[in-house]
Short mmCIF file of C-alpha atoms in Angstrom, two decimals:
data_model
loop_
_atom_site.label_atom_id
_atom_site.label_comp_id
_atom_site.label_asym_id
_atom_site.label_seq_id
_atom_site.Cartn_x
_atom_site.Cartn_y
_atom_site.Cartn_z
CA MET V 8 0.00 0.00 0.00
CA VAL V 9 2.68 2.54 1.03
CA ALA V 10 5.04 1.60 -1.85
CA ARG V 11 2.27 1.94 -4.36
CA GLY V 12 1.24 5.30 -2.90
CA GLY V 13 4.86 6.53 -3.01
CA ALA V 14 5.17 5.62 -6.68
CA GLN V 15 1.94 7.45 -7.50
CA LEU V 16 3.14 10.53 -5.59
CA SER V 17 6.51 10.57 -7.44
CA CYS V 18 4.69 10.31 -10.76
CA VAL V 19 2.39 13.22 -9.94
CA LEU V 20 5.30 15.40 -8.77
CA MET V 21 7.14 14.62 -12.02
CA ILE V 22 4.08 15.80 -13.96
CA VAL V 23 3.99 19.00 -11.90
CA SER V 24 7.67 19.65 -12.67
CA LEU V 25 7.16 19.08 -16.39
CA VAL V 26 4.15 21.37 -16.50
CA ILE V 27 5.94 24.15 -14.65
CA ALA V 28 9.08 23.77 -16.79
CA ALA V 29 7.10 23.78 -20.01
CA ALA V 30 4.95 26.76 -19.15
CA PRO V 31 7.35 29.45 -20.55
CA LEU V 32 7.34 27.70 -23.93
CA GLY V 33 3.66 28.27 -24.52
CA PHE V 34 2.69 31.18 -22.31
CA SER V 35 4.15 34.47 -21.11
CA GLY V 36 3.59 36.97 -18.32
CA GLY V 37 0.55 36.61 -16.00
CA GLY V 38 -1.06 34.01 -18.25
CA ALA V 39 1.72 31.52 -17.57
CA ARG V 40 1.59 32.08 -13.83
CA SER V 41 -2.22 31.75 -13.86
CA HIS V 42 -2.02 28.49 -15.76
CA ARG V 43 0.67 27.12 -13.43
CA ASP V 44 -1.46 28.02 -10.41
CA ARG V 45 -4.52 26.30 -11.82
CA MET V 46 -2.55 23.17 -12.62
CA ALA V 47 -0.94 23.08 -9.20
CA ARG V 48 -4.29 23.35 -7.45
CA ARG V 49 -5.78 20.61 -9.62
CA LEU V 50 -2.85 18.28 -8.99
CA GLU V 51 -3.04 18.95 -5.25
CA THR V 52 -6.60 17.57 -5.25
CA LEU V 53 -5.32 14.43 -6.96
CA ILE V 54 -2.39 13.97 -4.60
CA ALA V 55 -4.31 14.35 -1.33
CA PRO V 56 -6.90 11.53 -1.62
CA SER V 57 -4.43 9.18 -3.29
CA SER V 58 -1.89 9.40 -0.50
CA ALA V 59 -4.56 9.28 2.26
CA ALA V 60 -6.26 6.21 0.88
CA ASP V 61 -3.13 4.25 0.13
CA ALA V 62 -1.18 4.97 3.28
CA PRO V 63 -3.60 5.11 6.24
CA SER V 64 -2.30 5.81 9.68
CA ILE V 65 -2.33 2.68 11.85
CA SER V 66 -3.08 4.73 14.93
CA GLN V 67 -6.04 6.38 13.21
CA ALA V 68 -7.40 3.00 12.08
CA LYS V 69 -7.23 1.64 15.59
CA SER V 70 -8.74 4.68 17.23
CA GLY V 71 -11.60 4.87 14.72
CA SER V 72 -12.56 1.18 14.62
CA ARG V 73 -15.09 -0.46 16.94
CA VAL V 74 -14.26 -3.95 15.64
CA TYR V 75 -12.26 -6.11 18.04
CA HIS V 76 -10.30 -8.83 16.26
CA VAL V 77 -9.59 -11.75 18.54
CA ILE V 78 -6.28 -12.61 16.83
CA ASP V 79 -5.01 -9.18 17.93
CA TYR V 80 -5.51 -10.44 21.48
CA GLY V 81 -3.49 -13.58 20.89
CA ALA V 82 -6.27 -16.06 20.07
CA ASP V 83 -5.04 -19.09 18.13
CA PRO V 84 -7.05 -19.47 14.89
CA THR V 85 -5.63 -22.95 14.29
CA GLY V 86 -7.43 -24.44 17.29
CA VAL V 87 -4.27 -25.78 18.94
CA ALA V 88 -3.84 -23.48 21.94
CA ASP V 89 -6.57 -22.45 24.36
CA SER V 90 -8.07 -19.14 23.21
CA PHE V 91 -10.46 -18.60 26.11
CA ALA V 92 -8.51 -15.78 27.79
CA ALA V 93 -7.82 -13.92 24.55
CA ILE V 94 -11.41 -14.02 23.28
CA SER V 95 -12.78 -13.17 26.72
CA LYS V 96 -10.54 -10.10 26.81
CA ALA V 97 -11.76 -8.99 23.37
CA ILE V 98 -15.37 -9.39 24.51
CA SER V 99 -14.68 -7.55 27.76
CA ASP V 100 -13.07 -4.64 25.91
CA ALA V 101 -15.95 -4.47 23.46
CA PHE V 102 -18.51 -4.28 26.26
CA ALA V 103 -16.43 -1.68 28.10
CA ASP V 104 -16.37 0.55 25.02
CA ALA V 105 -19.66 2.36 25.66
CA ALA V 106 -18.57 5.31 23.55
CA SER V 107 -22.03 6.67 22.78
CA GLY V 108 -23.00 7.27 26.39
CA LEU V 109 -26.51 6.24 25.39
CA SER V 110 -28.67 3.39 26.60
CA LEU V 111 -31.18 0.97 25.15
CA ILE V 112 -33.85 -0.16 27.58
CA ALA V 113 -33.26 1.24 31.06
CA GLY V 114 -29.97 0.01 32.52
CA ILE V 115 -28.58 -1.48 29.27
CA SER V 116 -25.68 0.44 27.71
CA ASN V 117 -25.87 1.06 23.96
CA LEU V 118 -22.49 -0.15 22.65
CA GLY V 119 -23.19 1.38 19.26
CA GLY V 120 -22.91 -1.75 17.13
CA VAL V 121 -19.48 -2.81 18.38
CA GLU V 122 -18.21 -6.11 16.90
CA VAL V 123 -16.09 -8.98 18.12
CA HIS V 124 -14.65 -10.58 14.98
CA LEU V 125 -13.35 -14.16 15.02
CA ASP V 126 -11.42 -13.63 11.79
CA GLY V 127 -12.46 -16.93 10.24
CA GLY V 128 -10.48 -19.02 12.69
CA VAL V 129 -11.17 -22.17 14.68
CA TYR V 130 -10.69 -21.53 18.39
CA VAL V 131 -10.62 -23.96 21.30
CA VAL V 132 -11.97 -22.68 24.63
CA THR V 133 -11.64 -24.40 27.99
CA SER V 134 -14.40 -22.34 29.63
CA PRO V 135 -17.65 -20.67 28.52
CA LEU V 136 -17.45 -17.29 26.83
CA THR V 137 -19.76 -15.32 29.13
CA LEU V 138 -20.87 -11.90 27.94
CA PRO V 139 -20.74 -9.06 30.50
CA ALA V 140 -24.20 -8.07 31.71
CA ASN V 141 -26.06 -4.81 31.10
CA GLY V 142 -24.80 -4.18 27.57
CA GLY V 143 -26.32 -4.34 24.12
CA ASN V 144 -26.09 -3.48 20.42
CA VAL V 145 -23.14 -5.79 19.93
CA LYS V 146 -22.28 -8.54 17.43
CA ILE V 147 -20.01 -11.59 17.68
CA HIS V 148 -19.38 -13.24 14.34
CA GLY V 149 -17.19 -14.80 11.73
CA GLY V 150 -15.54 -17.96 13.01
CA SER V 151 -15.71 -21.29 14.84
CA LEU V 152 -15.56 -22.11 18.54
CA ARG V 153 -14.93 -25.56 19.95
CA ALA V 154 -15.19 -26.73 23.55
CA ALA V 155 -11.99 -28.24 24.89
CA ASP V 156 -11.85 -31.77 26.22
CA ASP V 157 -12.02 -30.44 29.80
CA PHE V 158 -14.87 -27.97 29.15
CA PRO V 159 -17.48 -28.05 31.97
CA THR V 160 -20.36 -30.33 30.97
CA ASP V 161 -23.08 -28.19 32.58
CA ARG V 162 -22.29 -25.00 30.68
CA TYR V 163 -22.54 -23.53 27.15
CA VAL V 164 -19.89 -22.40 24.68
CA ILE V 165 -21.40 -18.89 24.55
CA GLU V 166 -23.45 -17.59 27.47
CA LEU V 167 -25.63 -14.54 27.81
CA TRP V 168 -26.04 -15.42 31.44
CA ALA V 169 -25.51 -12.76 34.09
CA ALA V 170 -25.38 -15.29 36.91
CA TYR V 171 -21.99 -16.35 35.55
CA ASP V 172 -20.71 -12.81 34.90
CA SER V 173 -18.33 -11.93 37.73
CA SER V 174 -18.64 -8.22 36.92
CA ALA V 175 -22.45 -8.12 37.00
CA GLY V 176 -22.51 -6.82 40.55
CA GLY V 177 -25.70 -8.35 41.76
CA GLY V 178 -28.11 -9.04 38.96
CA ALA V 179 -30.34 -7.51 36.32
CA SER V 180 -30.58 -3.89 35.23
CA SER V 181 -33.34 -1.58 36.36
CA SER V 182 -35.43 -2.82 33.41
CA GLY V 183 -35.22 -6.40 34.67
CA TYR V 184 -33.20 -7.57 31.65
CA ASP V 185 -29.48 -8.34 31.51
CA TYR V 186 -28.85 -7.92 27.76
CA GLU V 187 -30.48 -6.31 24.74
CA TYR V 188 -29.90 -6.53 20.99
CA VAL V 189 -27.02 -8.99 21.00
CA THR V 190 -26.35 -10.70 17.67
CA LEU V 191 -24.51 -14.00 17.21
CA ARG V 192 -23.98 -14.51 13.51
CA ASP V 193 -22.01 -16.66 11.06
CA LEU V 194 -20.66 -18.92 13.79
CA MET V 195 -19.95 -22.62 14.07
CA LEU V 196 -20.20 -23.83 17.68
CA ASP V 197 -18.90 -27.30 18.48
CA SER V 198 -19.74 -28.34 22.04
CA ASN V 199 -17.54 -31.45 21.72
CA TYR V 200 -20.14 -33.48 23.65
CA ARG V 201 -19.27 -31.40 26.72
CA GLY V 202 -22.46 -29.36 27.30
CA GLY V 203 -24.52 -26.92 25.23
CA GLY V 204 -24.05 -24.45 22.41
CA VAL V 205 -25.64 -21.12 23.36
CA ALA V 206 -27.48 -20.02 26.51
CA VAL V 207 -29.63 -16.88 26.30
CA VAL V 208 -30.93 -16.00 29.76
CA ASN V 209 -33.08 -12.97 30.59
CA SER V 210 -32.11 -11.22 27.37
CA LEU V 211 -34.15 -8.88 25.19
CA ARG V 212 -34.17 -8.91 21.38
CA THR V 213 -31.38 -11.38 20.75
CA SER V 214 -30.55 -12.74 17.29
CA ILE V 215 -28.89 -16.08 16.50
CA ASP V 216 -28.45 -16.00 12.75
CA ASN V 217 -26.72 -18.30 10.25
CA CYS V 218 -25.12 -20.51 12.88
CA TYR V 219 -24.12 -24.18 12.82
CA ILE V 220 -24.35 -25.74 16.29
CA VAL V 221 -23.27 -29.34 16.86
CA HIS V 222 -22.08 -31.99 19.33
CA PHE V 223 -24.12 -30.77 22.31
CA THR V 224 -25.30 -33.06 25.09
CA SER V 225 -27.85 -30.71 26.68
CA ASP V 226 -29.28 -28.01 24.37
CA GLY V 227 -28.02 -26.59 21.11
CA VAL V 228 -29.70 -23.31 22.04
CA SER V 229 -31.30 -22.65 25.42
CA VAL V 230 -33.56 -19.61 25.88
CA ARG V 231 -34.72 -18.89 29.41
CA SER V 232 -36.95 -16.02 30.49
CA GLY V 233 -36.29 -12.83 28.58
CA HIS V 234 -38.13 -11.75 25.48
CA GLU V 235 -37.96 -11.89 21.70
CA THR V 236 -35.03 -14.13 20.85
CA PHE V 237 -34.95 -14.77 17.10
CA ILE V 238 -33.24 -17.96 15.89
CA ARG V 239 -33.05 -18.12 12.11
CA ASN V 240 -31.24 -19.56 9.10
CA SER V 241 -29.35 -22.04 11.25
CA PHE V 242 -28.44 -25.73 11.37
CA ILE V 243 -28.50 -27.62 14.66
CA GLY V 244 -27.66 -31.23 15.48
CA GLN V 245 -26.05 -33.35 18.15
CA HIS V 246 -24.33 -35.49 15.52
CA ILE V 247 -23.34 -34.36 12.05
CA THR V 248 -25.50 -36.49 9.77
CA ALA V 249 -27.88 -36.19 6.86
CA GLY V 250 -30.40 -38.84 7.91
CA ASN V 251 -30.45 -42.63 8.06
CA ASP V 252 -27.77 -42.53 10.72
CA PRO V 253 -27.02 -45.98 12.22
CA GLY V 254 -26.79 -44.39 15.67
CA GLU V 255 -30.07 -42.48 15.43
CA LYS V 256 -31.83 -44.44 18.18
CA ASN V 257 -29.15 -43.22 20.61
CA PHE V 258 -29.54 -39.50 19.86
CA THR V 259 -30.08 -37.38 23.00
CA GLY V 260 -30.33 -33.71 23.87
CA THR V 261 -32.59 -30.94 22.59
CA GLY V 262 -31.94 -28.80 19.54
CA ILE V 263 -33.69 -25.65 20.80
CA ASN V 264 -35.15 -25.25 24.29
CA LEU V 265 -37.54 -22.30 24.48
CA ALA V 266 -38.38 -21.62 28.13
CA GLY V 267 -39.37 -18.02 27.47
CA ASN V 268 -42.08 -15.97 25.79
CA ASP V 269 -42.47 -14.21 22.43
CA ASN V 270 -39.61 -15.91 20.59
CA ALA V 271 -39.40 -16.92 16.94
CA VAL V 272 -37.63 -19.81 15.20
CA THR V 273 -37.48 -19.32 11.43
CA ASP V 274 -35.89 -21.37 8.64
CA VAL V 275 -33.97 -23.70 10.93
CA VAL V 276 -32.95 -27.33 10.33
CA ILE V 277 -32.58 -29.67 13.30
CA PHE V 278 -30.93 -32.82 12.02
CA SER V 279 -30.15 -34.81 15.17
CA ALA V 280 -31.41 -34.66 18.77
CA ALA V 281 -33.93 -36.54 20.88
CA ILE V 282 -36.22 -33.49 20.76
CA GLY V 283 -35.97 -30.96 17.97
CA ILE V 284 -37.65 -28.01 19.71
CA LEU V 285 -38.95 -28.06 23.28
CA VAL V 286 -41.33 -25.20 24.07
CA SER V 287 -42.35 -24.33 27.62
CA GLY V 288 -43.02 -20.60 27.19
CA GLN V 289 -46.02 -18.84 25.68
CA ALA V 290 -46.58 -16.91 22.46
CA ASN V 291 -43.75 -18.45 20.45
CA THR V 292 -43.75 -18.84 16.66
CA LEU V 293 -42.12 -21.62 14.65
CA THR V 294 -41.94 -21.11 10.88
CA GLY V 295 -40.08 -22.97 8.16
CA VAL V 296 -38.53 -25.45 10.59
CA HIS V 297 -37.33 -28.81 9.24
CA CYS V 298 -37.03 -31.49 11.92
CA TYR V 299 -35.51 -34.87 11.14
CA ASN V 300 -33.75 -35.04 14.46
CA LYS V 301 -34.89 -38.52 15.57
CA ALA V 302 -37.65 -40.67 14.14
CA ALA V 303 -40.78 -41.16 16.21
CA GLY V 304 -40.20 -44.90 15.84
CA TRP V 305 -36.99 -44.48 17.86
CA GLY V 306 -38.76 -42.35 20.49
CA GLY V 307 -37.90 -38.96 19.03
CA THR V 308 -40.09 -35.86 18.89
CA GLY V 309 -39.79 -33.04 16.39
CA ILE V 310 -41.61 -30.35 18.38
CA TYR V 311 -42.71 -30.89 21.99
CA LEU V 312 -45.07 -28.30 23.50
CA LYS V 313 -44.86 -28.71 27.25
CA LEU V 314 -47.31 -25.98 28.19
CA PRO V 315 -50.43 -27.66 29.55
CA GLY V 316 -53.30 -25.20 29.84
CA LEU V 317 -51.80 -22.19 28.04
CA THR V 318 -49.95 -23.10 24.86
CA GLN V 319 -50.30 -20.00 22.68
CA THR V 320 -48.00 -21.41 20.00
CA ARG V 321 -48.11 -21.02 16.22
CA ILE V 322 -46.47 -23.60 13.96
CA THR V 323 -46.62 -22.81 10.25
CA ASN V 324 -44.94 -24.00 7.05
CA CYS V 325 -42.79 -26.56 8.84
CA TYR V 326 -41.51 -29.97 7.73
CA LEU V 327 -41.84 -32.80 10.23
CA ASP V 328 -39.69 -35.53 8.70
CA TYR V 329 -40.42 -38.91 10.36
CA THR V 330 -40.84 -37.09 13.67
CA GLY V 331 -43.98 -35.37 14.87
CA ILE V 332 -45.52 -32.80 17.20
CA VAL V 333 -46.64 -33.50 20.78
CA SER V 334 -48.70 -30.99 22.76
CA GLU V 335 -49.79 -31.36 26.37
CA ASP V 336 -53.31 -30.05 27.16
CA PRO V 337 -53.13 -27.58 24.26
CA VAL V 338 -54.89 -24.25 24.70
CA GLN V 339 -54.60 -21.85 21.75
CA LEU V 340 -52.46 -23.85 19.35
CA HIS V 341 -52.30 -23.28 15.60
CA ILE V 342 -50.67 -25.73 13.18
CA SER V 343 -51.03 -25.05 9.46
CA GLY V 344 -49.35 -25.28 6.08
CA SER V 345 -46.93 -27.97 7.28
CA PHE V 346 -45.75 -31.26 5.77
CA PHE V 347 -45.65 -34.47 7.82
CA LEU V 348 -43.64 -37.28 6.21
CA GLY V 349 -43.11 -40.91 7.18
CA ASP V 350 -46.14 -41.35 9.50
CA ALA V 351 -45.22 -38.19 11.41
CA ASN V 352 -48.32 -36.85 13.10
CA VAL V 353 -49.75 -34.57 15.79
CA VAL V 354 -50.30 -36.04 19.25
CA LEU V 355 -52.59 -34.27 21.73
CA LYS V 356 -51.60 -35.48 25.18
CA SER V 357 -54.05 -35.23 28.06
CA VAL V 358 -52.64 -34.03 31.38
CA ASN V 359 -55.73 -32.50 32.96
CA GLY V 360 -58.14 -33.33 30.12
CA VAL V 361 -58.18 -29.84 28.54
CA VAL V 362 -58.04 -28.99 24.85
CA LYS V 363 -59.26 -25.56 23.71
CA GLY V 364 -58.79 -23.23 20.78
CA VAL V 365 -56.82 -25.67 18.64
CA ASP V 366 -56.55 -25.37 14.85
CA ILE V 367 -54.84 -28.14 12.84
CA VAL V 368 -55.70 -27.17 9.29
CA ASP V 369 -54.41 -27.16 5.72
CA ASN V 370 -51.50 -29.55 6.29
CA MET V 371 -50.16 -32.48 4.23
CA PHE V 372 -49.64 -35.93 5.72
CA SER V 373 -47.81 -38.74 3.93
CA GLY V 374 -47.34 -42.17 5.49
CA SER V 375 -46.47 -45.79 4.91
CA GLY V 376 -50.00 -47.20 4.74
CA LYS V 377 -49.88 -48.65 8.26
CA GLY V 378 -53.01 -46.83 9.41
CA VAL V 379 -51.35 -44.22 11.61
CA ASP V 380 -53.75 -41.41 12.61
CA ILE V 381 -52.75 -37.94 11.40
CA VAL V 382 -53.91 -36.60 14.78
CA ARG V 383 -53.91 -38.91 17.78
CA LEU V 384 -55.26 -38.54 21.30
CA ASP V 385 -52.87 -39.70 24.01
CA GLU V 386 -54.93 -40.10 27.19
CA PRO V 387 -53.02 -42.20 29.74
CA ASN V 388 -53.94 -39.76 32.54
CA GLY V 389 -57.61 -39.55 31.64
CA LYS V 390 -59.85 -38.57 28.76
CA PHE V 391 -60.14 -35.08 27.34
CA VAL V 392 -63.26 -33.80 29.08
CA ASN V 393 -62.94 -30.05 28.54
CA VAL V 394 -63.08 -29.71 24.76
CA ASP V 395 -63.87 -26.36 23.15
CA GLN V 396 -63.23 -24.71 19.76
CA VAL V 397 -61.13 -27.50 18.27
CA THR V 398 -60.80 -27.60 14.50
CA VAL V 399 -59.06 -30.39 12.61
CA ARG V 400 -59.96 -30.28 8.94
CA ARG V 401 -58.92 -29.54 5.35
CA ASN V 402 -55.82 -31.70 5.65
CA SER V 403 -54.45 -33.64 2.68
CA VAL V 404 -53.78 -37.28 3.62
CA SER V 405 -51.96 -40.10 1.83
CA GLY V 406 -51.01 -43.43 3.39
CA MET V 407 -52.32 -42.43 6.83
CA LYS V 408 -55.67 -42.42 8.60
CA ALA V 409 -57.52 -39.14 8.29
CA ARG V 410 -58.96 -37.65 11.46
CA SER V 411 -61.16 -34.60 11.63
CA THR V 412 -63.54 -32.70 13.85
CA ALA V 413 -65.96 -32.31 10.96
CA ALA V 414 -67.30 -34.88 8.51
CA ARG V 415 -69.99 -35.42 5.94
CA ALA V 416 -71.62 -38.49 4.41
CA THR V 417 -74.32 -39.53 1.96
CA VAL V 418 -76.43 -42.68 2.26
CA GLU V 419 -79.31 -44.02 0.20
CA GLY V 420 -82.09 -46.36 1.28
CA ASN V 421 -85.74 -47.39 1.27
CA GLY V 422 -87.21 -47.39 4.73
CA THR V 423 -87.83 -45.28 7.81
CA THR V 424 -84.33 -45.22 9.38
CA TRP V 425 -81.00 -43.95 8.11
CA THR V 426 -77.88 -44.52 10.21
CA VAL V 427 -74.44 -42.98 9.62
CA ASP V 428 -71.40 -43.93 11.72
CA PHE V 429 -68.74 -41.19 11.74
CA SER V 430 -66.44 -42.83 14.31
CA PRO V 431 -63.81 -43.91 11.71
CA VAL V 432 -63.20 -40.23 10.90
CA LEU V 433 -64.04 -38.07 13.91
CA LEU V 434 -61.23 -37.28 16.31
CA PHE V 435 -63.03 -37.35 19.65
CA PRO V 436 -65.08 -40.43 20.54
CA GLY V 437 -68.75 -39.93 21.38
CA ARG V 438 -68.74 -36.18 20.82
CA ILE V 439 -70.85 -34.57 18.11
CA GLY V 440 -71.80 -30.98 18.82
CA HIS V 441 -73.66 -30.07 15.67
CA VAL V 442 -75.65 -32.00 13.03
CA GLN V 443 -77.07 -30.70 9.79
CA TYR V 444 -78.87 -32.98 7.31
CA THR V 445 -81.05 -33.04 4.23
CA LEU V 446 -83.42 -35.91 3.35
CA LEU V 447 -84.11 -35.99 -0.37
CA ALA V 448 -87.16 -38.22 -1.07
CA ASP V 449 -87.96 -39.50 -4.54
CA SER V 450 -91.74 -38.89 -4.46
CA ALA V 451 -93.36 -38.65 -1.02
CA PHE V 452 -93.19 -35.82 1.50
CA PRO V 453 -92.44 -37.66 4.75
CA SER V 454 -91.99 -36.09 8.14
CA HIS V 455 -88.50 -36.80 9.48
CA ALA V 456 -86.26 -35.93 12.41
CA LEU V 457 -82.89 -36.46 14.02
CA ARG V 458 -83.63 -39.21 16.52
CA ASN V 459 -80.29 -40.08 18.06
CA VAL V 460 -76.65 -38.98 18.29
CA SER V 461 -74.45 -41.31 20.30
CA GLY V 462 -71.01 -42.85 19.87
CA ASN V 463 -70.45 -40.55 16.87
CA THR V 464 -73.37 -42.25 15.10
CA VAL V 465 -76.27 -40.23 13.68
CA VAL V 466 -79.76 -41.72 13.28
CA ILE V 467 -82.47 -40.07 11.14
CA GLU V 468 -86.04 -41.43 11.09
CA SER V 469 -89.09 -40.72 8.90
CA ASP V 470 -92.75 -41.37 9.72
CA VAL V 471 -93.28 -43.52 6.63
CA ALA V 472 -91.07 -45.77 4.55
CA VAL V 473 -89.64 -43.89 1.59
CA GLN V 474 -86.93 -44.19 -1.03
CA ALA V 475 -84.57 -41.33 -0.17
CA THR V 476 -81.02 -40.01 -0.07
CA LEU V 477 -79.65 -38.62 3.17
CA HIS V 478 -76.92 -35.96 3.20
CA VAL V 479 -75.55 -35.28 6.68
CA GLU V 480 -72.76 -33.13 8.14
CA VAL V 481 -71.44 -33.22 11.70
CA ASP V 482 -69.02 -31.08 13.68
CA GLN V 483 -67.22 -31.70 16.96
CA GLY V 484 -65.70 -28.26 17.20
CA SER V 485 -68.70 -26.43 18.55
CA GLY V 486 -68.07 -24.31 21.57
CA SER V 487 -68.91 -21.13 23.38
CA MET V 488 -67.90 -18.94 20.42
CA ASP V 489 -69.55 -21.01 17.69
CA GLY V 490 -71.91 -18.95 15.59
CA VAL V 491 -70.55 -15.60 16.83
CA PHE V 492 -69.24 -13.42 13.99
#
């Protein structure tokens, strides 16, 4: 850079000398001086930016940059030496650099977008990289971190966890949060079967973006308390595999553990774990998630909703690949636009017998022809007795057994009684909340009525024998809000 700049400067000065020397040949008096002055000023404008761009001051670059490169702190990008102390120092300096003097939410310093750059290296760490509490607007990115062989098995490679920050001084900020607007991006985290990948505890507006998290024994990502953690465009698995792994039945751990509210998981693949996503907080959204973490036949679960009584979860446009969804006592659960392959299904598990406000609609189910229900009731602790506003319908089914909360049928006969059994289709046994029918007689005008609804069987009777066609529709989803628009 400097050599090139010096050559350019010499060339420009040579041109100046030639112009000045040649001026008397073509001009005289004030005209020559005026021309020389104009040329000098023009060439000065060319010299200044060229020399400034090509030969920057190192001290100026350091003083003006808010990017902390871990190799400048002595981190080993080859992954041979322990880099824990060096990377921790870079993180500590970044969080101490609160140059703006501003804050985000009360008690959280605005670090202005400061970055900790891993410079594309692979770094071994013997202890968790714990971010200092009460800071935000910071990004860590651009490299790989691997837990050492003696890494503590109950911790995570990266921790937003004030309880482990020795400088926290006694807990959360005045807002009640410990972090805000922290971004982890373009990272590979290898837990080396020594614990978890990332822990986000009591943090606000955290992003985990374009990360590859592997070899965990607890959680790939653990979110506890806090608010609005976004996990997107990432790949998570205990073992690096692409399916049909001979050790699949031994997979353990959880890909993502959401024990907080208002989080979103978007465009994420979970390719190996006992549970793909475990949700125990309300108002979370899962979109574009592909789970083939562990087949249901081996005891795996793609998405487990452990929120009996107040689920408030939306699952849309996901791909459940040989592993399904389990929800305990679901209340306000929406599942739509998703694809279930290999007999993957939805299991509603009774804990206290409550299922309310559930929509399982517009999905595709593809199975092996073994008669697996697309939606199954799991009632070892007692039947579902509190059922309200449940809709299972408009699902496309191939090679599995369709289940629905609404059904229709047509029967023909000559007589006084028409019986239709909907039990092979309806989800809940012995529960029909609404019946609508039409009796189309060939010639007579008989009186007729709905005589009996029991065991999901509908009986229609007429006062005289008649040749007729019966069209009947039933619905199990009736509830307190039915018919209110």
